[in-house]
Amino acid sequence: MEKKLQAQIAIITGASSGIGAGVAKSLAIAGATVIINHPVAATKDAAEAVLTEIKTTGGNGITYQCDVSKEEEVIKMFADIVAQFGTVDILINNAGLQRDSPFEKMTLEQWNFVLGVNLTGQFLCAREAIKEFLRRGVIAERSKAAGKIICMSSVHEVIPWAGHANYAASKGGIMLLMKSIAQEFAPKKIRINSICPGAIQTPINRSAWDTPQALASLLTLIPYQRIGQPEDIGNTAVWLASDDSDYITGASIFVDGGMTLYPGFSTNG
Ligand code: BGC
């Protein structure tokens, strides 16, 4: 079988669990060497478990600890990976988290923590990736593009979310960060897009699916009538990172079973 990402080096941030782990697995199956980034010492075992699974299916990679909200750690991660592997071809800007709170009770710490990881983390990683893509340029045998960045956004880059103002603000921010740099670097053959997942079955939203009642309530928001799985996002990421999508840049691709189709209007209005 043709491997669409053969020999390409991909950094996936926040890949020790959830969507990031799923994307790492899909990219590895497509032939990429995956850098499974995780934030702190406590997440190392989980990252290693993802790597072990990848290796049992014939994939290749390493784990790498780095808190994406810390500038010096991000700079070091990119320098280390370029030193070890020669370059980076793909950045999956995935690391993200929620610290939910009614707005009037939201602490500055909750606000800063979410914005720091979800938005500043994407800025820092994208900046280092772009420096490397500009340095290397296009190598035709690897890819038509000099580099690909996929930002993990959310349906909440367009759907307002009461009780989650910090998270929704971070995702709205990702949208215009992504589009602005996509515009800036298209002439350099760097492609930058976002995936906007809906409800994907991962630890971040466990309370939305772990009882039959919660799941039934969640499904009222999903016209396609199933919760998403990490491989739904992984498959999209492989396509967006491959030359099959070479003419796509600056796009937000919604992978959400129709969550953004205003499902409340299917029987009303
Ligand atoms: C959030 C999940 C939520 C989903 C749909 C995602 O961005 O992280 O908690 O289930 O959006 O609302």
Tab-separated table of C-alpha atoms and ligand atoms in Angstrom:
chain	number	residue	atom	x	y	z
A	1	MET	CA	0.000	0.000	0.000
A	2	GLU	CA	1.241	3.483	-0.831
A	3	LYS	CA	2.154	5.384	2.314
A	4	LYS	CA	1.166	9.011	1.881
A	5	LEU	CA	3.528	10.416	4.510
A	6	GLN	CA	6.476	8.087	3.985
A	7	ALA	CA	9.666	9.283	5.734
A	8	GLN	CA	8.145	12.589	6.838
A	9	ILE	CA	8.824	13.819	10.369
A	10	ALA	CA	5.722	14.853	12.307
A	11	ILE	CA	5.534	16.520	15.715
A	12	ILE	CA	2.162	15.961	17.384
A	13	THR	CA	1.706	18.067	20.491
A	14	GLY	CA	-0.383	16.692	23.323
A	15	ALA	CA	-0.174	13.175	21.896
A	16	SER	CA	-0.179	11.167	25.120
A	17	SER	CA	-3.974	10.906	25.102
A	18	GLY	CA	-7.186	11.725	23.283
A	19	ILE	CA	-7.226	13.200	19.800
A	20	GLY	CA	-3.442	13.704	19.769
A	21	ALA	CA	-2.793	10.016	20.435
A	22	GLY	CA	-5.265	9.072	17.697
A	23	VAL	CA	-3.646	11.424	15.194
A	24	ALA	CA	-0.168	10.088	16.054
A	25	LYS	CA	-1.358	6.541	15.319
A	26	SER	CA	-2.943	7.515	11.995
A	27	LEU	CA	0.128	9.469	10.866
A	28	ALA	CA	2.410	6.579	11.798
A	29	ILE	CA	0.280	4.149	9.764
A	30	ALA	CA	0.643	6.586	6.846
A	31	GLY	CA	4.427	6.269	7.145
A	32	ALA	CA	5.407	9.338	9.158
A	33	THR	CA	7.958	9.189	11.962
A	34	VAL	CA	5.987	10.581	14.883
A	35	ILE	CA	7.249	12.733	17.739
A	36	ILE	CA	4.750	12.042	20.515
A	37	ASN	CA	4.909	15.219	22.560
A	38	HIS	CA	3.602	15.193	26.128
A	39	PRO	CA	3.693	18.024	28.672
A	40	VAL	CA	5.188	16.818	31.975
A	41	ALA	CA	6.983	13.882	33.623
A	42	ALA	CA	3.623	12.504	34.812
A	43	THR	CA	2.422	12.011	31.214
A	44	LYS	CA	5.514	10.085	30.076
A	45	ASP	CA	4.060	6.615	30.707
A	46	ALA	CA	0.946	7.422	28.708
A	47	ALA	CA	3.073	8.736	25.831
A	48	GLU	CA	5.239	5.614	25.939
A	49	ALA	CA	2.089	3.457	25.765
A	50	VAL	CA	1.032	5.287	22.592
A	51	LEU	CA	4.509	4.713	21.128
A	52	THR	CA	4.436	1.007	22.018
A	53	GLU	CA	1.124	0.610	20.228
A	54	ILE	CA	2.495	2.444	17.201
A	55	LYS	CA	5.564	0.210	17.102
A	56	THR	CA	3.467	-2.983	17.258
A	57	THR	CA	1.758	-1.871	14.048
A	58	GLY	CA	5.124	-1.268	12.354
A	59	GLY	CA	5.296	2.479	12.982
A	60	ASN	CA	8.198	4.599	14.076
A	61	GLY	CA	8.701	7.416	16.560
A	62	ILE	CA	9.841	8.744	19.907
A	63	THR	CA	8.240	10.468	22.879
A	64	TYR	CA	9.299	13.993	23.834
A	65	GLN	CA	8.409	15.982	26.943
A	66	CYS	CA	7.760	19.701	26.444
A	67	ASP	CA	5.204	22.107	27.860
A	68	VAL	CA	4.058	23.954	24.726
A	69	SER	CA	3.166	27.067	26.720
A	70	LYS	CA	6.851	27.602	27.637
A	71	GLU	CA	8.891	29.381	24.992
A	72	GLU	CA	12.299	27.960	25.908
A	73	GLU	CA	10.951	24.387	26.024
A	74	VAL	CA	9.353	24.716	22.583
A	75	ILE	CA	12.528	26.181	21.051
A	76	LYS	CA	14.532	23.308	22.531
A	77	MET	CA	12.087	20.670	21.307
A	78	PHE	CA	12.307	21.851	17.696
A	79	ALA	CA	16.111	22.194	17.896
A	80	ASP	CA	16.457	18.679	19.331
A	81	ILE	CA	14.154	17.119	16.743
A	82	VAL	CA	15.883	18.841	13.827
A	83	ALA	CA	19.258	17.740	15.241
A	84	GLN	CA	18.076	14.143	15.590
A	85	PHE	CA	15.943	13.731	12.456
A	86	GLY	CA	17.290	16.407	10.084
A	87	THR	CA	14.062	18.385	9.746
A	88	VAL	CA	10.365	18.577	10.597
A	89	ASP	CA	7.780	18.220	7.817
A	90	ILE	CA	4.495	18.277	9.709
A	91	LEU	CA	3.336	20.006	12.888
A	92	ILE	CA	0.069	18.887	14.446
A	93	ASN	CA	-0.653	21.765	16.805
A	94	ASN	CA	-2.935	19.725	19.006
A	95	ALA	CA	-2.224	20.261	22.717
A	96	GLY	CA	-5.312	21.684	24.354
A	97	LEU	CA	-7.303	21.537	27.558
A	98	GLN	CA	-10.382	22.854	29.315
A	99	ARG	CA	-10.764	24.556	32.711
A	100	ASP	CA	-14.491	25.223	32.713
A	101	SER	CA	-16.176	27.744	34.964
A	102	PRO	CA	-19.204	30.021	35.127
A	103	PHE	CA	-17.816	33.259	33.761
A	104	GLU	CA	-18.320	35.374	36.898
A	105	LYS	CA	-16.331	32.832	38.891
A	106	MET	CA	-13.574	32.238	36.351
A	107	THR	CA	-10.170	32.918	37.863
A	108	LEU	CA	-7.363	34.638	35.997
A	109	GLU	CA	-5.397	31.435	36.515
A	110	GLN	CA	-8.060	29.388	34.688
A	111	TRP	CA	-8.124	31.948	31.898
A	112	ASN	CA	-4.326	32.142	31.557
A	113	PHE	CA	-3.832	28.385	31.771
A	114	VAL	CA	-6.244	27.632	28.922
A	115	LEU	CA	-5.065	30.498	26.717
A	116	GLY	CA	-1.433	29.658	27.497
A	117	VAL	CA	-1.640	26.070	26.307
A	118	ASN	CA	-4.343	26.282	23.637
A	119	LEU	CA	-3.408	29.548	21.911
A	120	THR	CA	0.084	30.664	22.976
A	121	GLY	CA	1.240	27.041	22.661
A	122	GLN	CA	0.046	26.964	19.049
A	123	PHE	CA	1.776	30.287	18.345
A	124	LEU	CA	5.101	29.105	19.789
A	125	CYS	CA	5.086	25.745	17.993
A	126	ALA	CA	3.934	27.225	14.673
A	127	ARG	CA	6.683	29.849	14.835
A	128	GLU	CA	9.428	27.278	15.332
A	129	ALA	CA	7.985	24.987	12.657
A	130	ILE	CA	7.799	27.833	10.153
A	131	LYS	CA	11.425	28.810	10.803
A	132	GLU	CA	12.439	25.255	9.940
A	133	PHE	CA	10.177	25.080	6.854
A	134	LEU	CA	11.649	28.375	5.577
A	135	ARG	CA	15.184	27.128	6.185
A	136	ARG	CA	14.623	23.842	4.349
A	137	GLY	CA	12.247	24.855	1.546
A	138	VAL	CA	10.537	22.359	-0.746
A	139	ILE	CA	12.165	18.983	-1.291
A	140	ALA	CA	10.142	17.483	-4.130
A	141	GLU	CA	10.676	13.845	-3.140
A	142	ARG	CA	9.201	14.517	0.311
A	143	SER	CA	6.222	16.736	-0.466
A	144	LYS	CA	5.000	19.462	-2.790
A	145	ALA	CA	4.884	21.783	0.238
A	146	ALA	CA	7.764	23.094	2.325
A	147	GLY	CA	5.781	22.159	5.407
A	148	LYS	CA	2.320	21.541	6.752
A	149	ILE	CA	0.761	22.768	9.985
A	150	ILE	CA	-2.559	21.444	11.216
A	151	CYS	CA	-4.072	23.377	14.083
A	152	MET	CA	-6.511	21.482	16.270
A	153	SER	CA	-9.357	23.900	16.732
A	154	SER	CA	-12.934	22.966	17.620
A	155	VAL	CA	-16.526	23.505	16.600
A	156	HIS	CA	-16.195	26.141	19.337
A	157	GLU	CA	-14.239	28.395	17.013
A	158	VAL	CA	-17.745	29.277	15.760
A	159	ILE	CA	-20.197	27.890	18.358
A	160	PRO	CA	-20.326	30.064	21.484
A	161	TRP	CA	-20.061	27.963	24.655
A	162	ALA	CA	-21.522	29.215	27.939
A	163	GLY	CA	-19.432	28.167	30.917
A	164	HIS	CA	-16.368	27.711	28.698
A	165	ALA	CA	-15.480	31.287	27.714
A	166	ASN	CA	-11.734	30.727	28.091
A	167	TYR	CA	-11.816	27.628	25.880
A	168	ALA	CA	-14.054	29.176	23.207
A	169	ALA	CA	-11.890	32.321	23.166
A	170	SER	CA	-8.799	30.177	22.638
A	171	LYS	CA	-10.409	28.356	19.700
A	172	GLY	CA	-11.720	31.561	18.121
A	173	GLY	CA	-8.165	32.875	18.451
A	174	ILE	CA	-6.742	29.799	16.747
A	175	MET	CA	-8.996	30.430	13.750
A	176	LEU	CA	-7.512	33.839	12.921
A	177	LEU	CA	-3.993	32.855	13.985
A	178	MET	CA	-4.216	29.982	11.499
A	179	LYS	CA	-5.733	32.039	8.671
A	180	SER	CA	-3.307	34.942	9.158
A	181	ILE	CA	-0.209	32.769	8.982
A	182	ALA	CA	-1.687	30.692	6.156
A	183	GLN	CA	-1.963	33.930	4.174
A	184	GLU	CA	1.540	35.044	5.206
A	185	PHE	CA	3.330	31.836	4.245
A	186	ALA	CA	1.383	30.480	1.262
A	187	PRO	CA	3.921	32.061	-1.137
A	188	LYS	CA	6.605	30.030	0.642
A	189	LYS	CA	4.627	26.827	-0.049
A	190	ILE	CA	3.740	26.304	3.591
A	191	ARG	CA	0.189	25.035	4.094
A	192	ILE	CA	-1.643	25.766	7.322
A	193	ASN	CA	-5.151	24.518	8.082
A	194	SER	CA	-7.358	23.694	11.047
A	195	ILE	CA	-9.396	20.676	11.952
A	196	CYS	CA	-12.471	21.577	13.993
A	197	PRO	CA	-13.613	18.462	15.833
A	198	GLY	CA	-17.069	18.155	17.293
A	199	ALA	CA	-17.655	15.754	20.189
A	200	ILE	CA	-14.942	13.116	19.961
A	201	GLN	CA	-14.960	10.331	22.558
A	202	THR	CA	-11.892	11.163	24.667
A	203	PRO	CA	-11.128	11.944	28.327
A	204	ILE	CA	-11.630	15.718	27.815
A	205	ASN	CA	-15.414	15.305	27.489
A	206	ARG	CA	-15.994	12.066	29.462
A	207	SER	CA	-18.962	13.513	31.338
A	208	ALA	CA	-20.728	14.097	28.004
A	209	TRP	CA	-20.747	10.387	27.039
A	210	ASP	CA	-20.082	8.137	30.023
A	211	THR	CA	-23.711	7.560	31.020
A	212	PRO	CA	-26.569	6.583	28.661
A	213	GLN	CA	-28.425	9.772	29.659
A	214	ALA	CA	-25.445	12.005	28.932
A	215	LEU	CA	-24.864	10.322	25.581
A	216	ALA	CA	-28.539	10.623	24.607
A	217	SER	CA	-28.435	14.312	25.421
A	218	LEU	CA	-25.179	14.757	23.470
A	219	LEU	CA	-26.664	13.025	20.420
A	220	THR	CA	-29.397	15.683	20.213
A	221	LEU	CA	-26.530	17.972	19.124
A	222	ILE	CA	-25.166	15.591	16.470
A	223	PRO	CA	-27.306	15.085	13.338
A	224	TYR	CA	-25.154	12.125	12.241
A	225	GLN	CA	-26.185	10.378	15.474
A	226	ARG	CA	-22.901	9.045	16.700
A	227	ILE	CA	-20.077	10.373	18.829
A	228	GLY	CA	-16.805	10.904	16.949
A	229	GLN	CA	-13.729	8.746	17.389
A	230	PRO	CA	-10.067	9.821	17.396
A	231	GLU	CA	-9.518	8.044	14.055
A	232	ASP	CA	-12.134	10.314	12.450
A	233	ILE	CA	-9.716	13.137	13.215
A	234	GLY	CA	-6.636	11.017	12.442
A	235	ASN	CA	-7.894	10.221	8.937
A	236	THR	CA	-8.555	13.898	8.258
A	237	ALA	CA	-5.114	14.850	9.579
A	238	VAL	CA	-3.377	12.360	7.256
A	239	TRP	CA	-5.236	13.792	4.278
A	240	LEU	CA	-4.518	17.418	5.264
A	241	ALA	CA	-0.830	16.614	5.793
A	242	SER	CA	-0.516	14.780	2.470
A	243	ASP	CA	-0.154	16.112	-1.067
A	244	ASP	CA	-3.745	14.963	-1.738
A	245	SER	CA	-4.797	18.277	-0.189
A	246	ASP	CA	-1.984	20.324	-1.773
A	247	TYR	CA	-4.272	23.175	-2.913
A	248	ILE	CA	-5.872	23.628	0.519
A	249	THR	CA	-4.549	26.267	2.866
A	250	GLY	CA	-6.220	28.539	5.397
A	251	ALA	CA	-9.231	26.253	5.757
A	252	SER	CA	-11.150	25.238	8.856
A	253	ILE	CA	-12.338	21.687	8.205
A	254	PHE	CA	-15.254	20.716	10.449
A	255	VAL	CA	-15.256	17.040	11.450
A	256	ASP	CA	-18.312	17.072	13.645
A	257	GLY	CA	-21.150	14.824	12.389
A	258	GLY	CA	-23.093	17.978	11.561
A	259	MET	CA	-22.839	19.655	14.968
A	260	THR	CA	-22.387	23.043	13.281
A	261	LEU	CA	-25.603	22.615	11.234
A	262	TYR	CA	-27.827	24.205	13.916
A	263	PRO	CA	-29.495	20.859	14.784
A	264	GLY	CA	-32.125	22.625	16.917
A	265	PHE	CA	-33.638	23.903	13.647
A	266	SER	CA	-34.312	20.433	12.220
A	267	THR	CA	-37.721	20.405	13.905
A	268	ASN	CA	-38.221	24.070	14.669
A	269	GLY	CA	-38.023	27.621	13.381
B	1	BGC	C1	-14.564	20.076	23.484
B	1	BGC	C2	-15.400	18.913	23.964
B	1	BGC	C3	-16.812	19.035	23.418
B	1	BGC	C4	-16.824	19.304	21.925
B	1	BGC	C5	-18.223	19.585	21.402
B	1	BGC	C6	-14.647	20.153	21.976
B	1	BGC	O1	-13.828	21.165	21.478
B	1	BGC	O2	-13.215	19.916	23.919
B	1	BGC	O3	-15.428	18.882	25.389
B	1	BGC	O4	-17.514	17.820	23.680
B	1	BGC	O5	-15.982	20.394	21.620
B	1	BGC	O6	-18.917	20.511	22.191
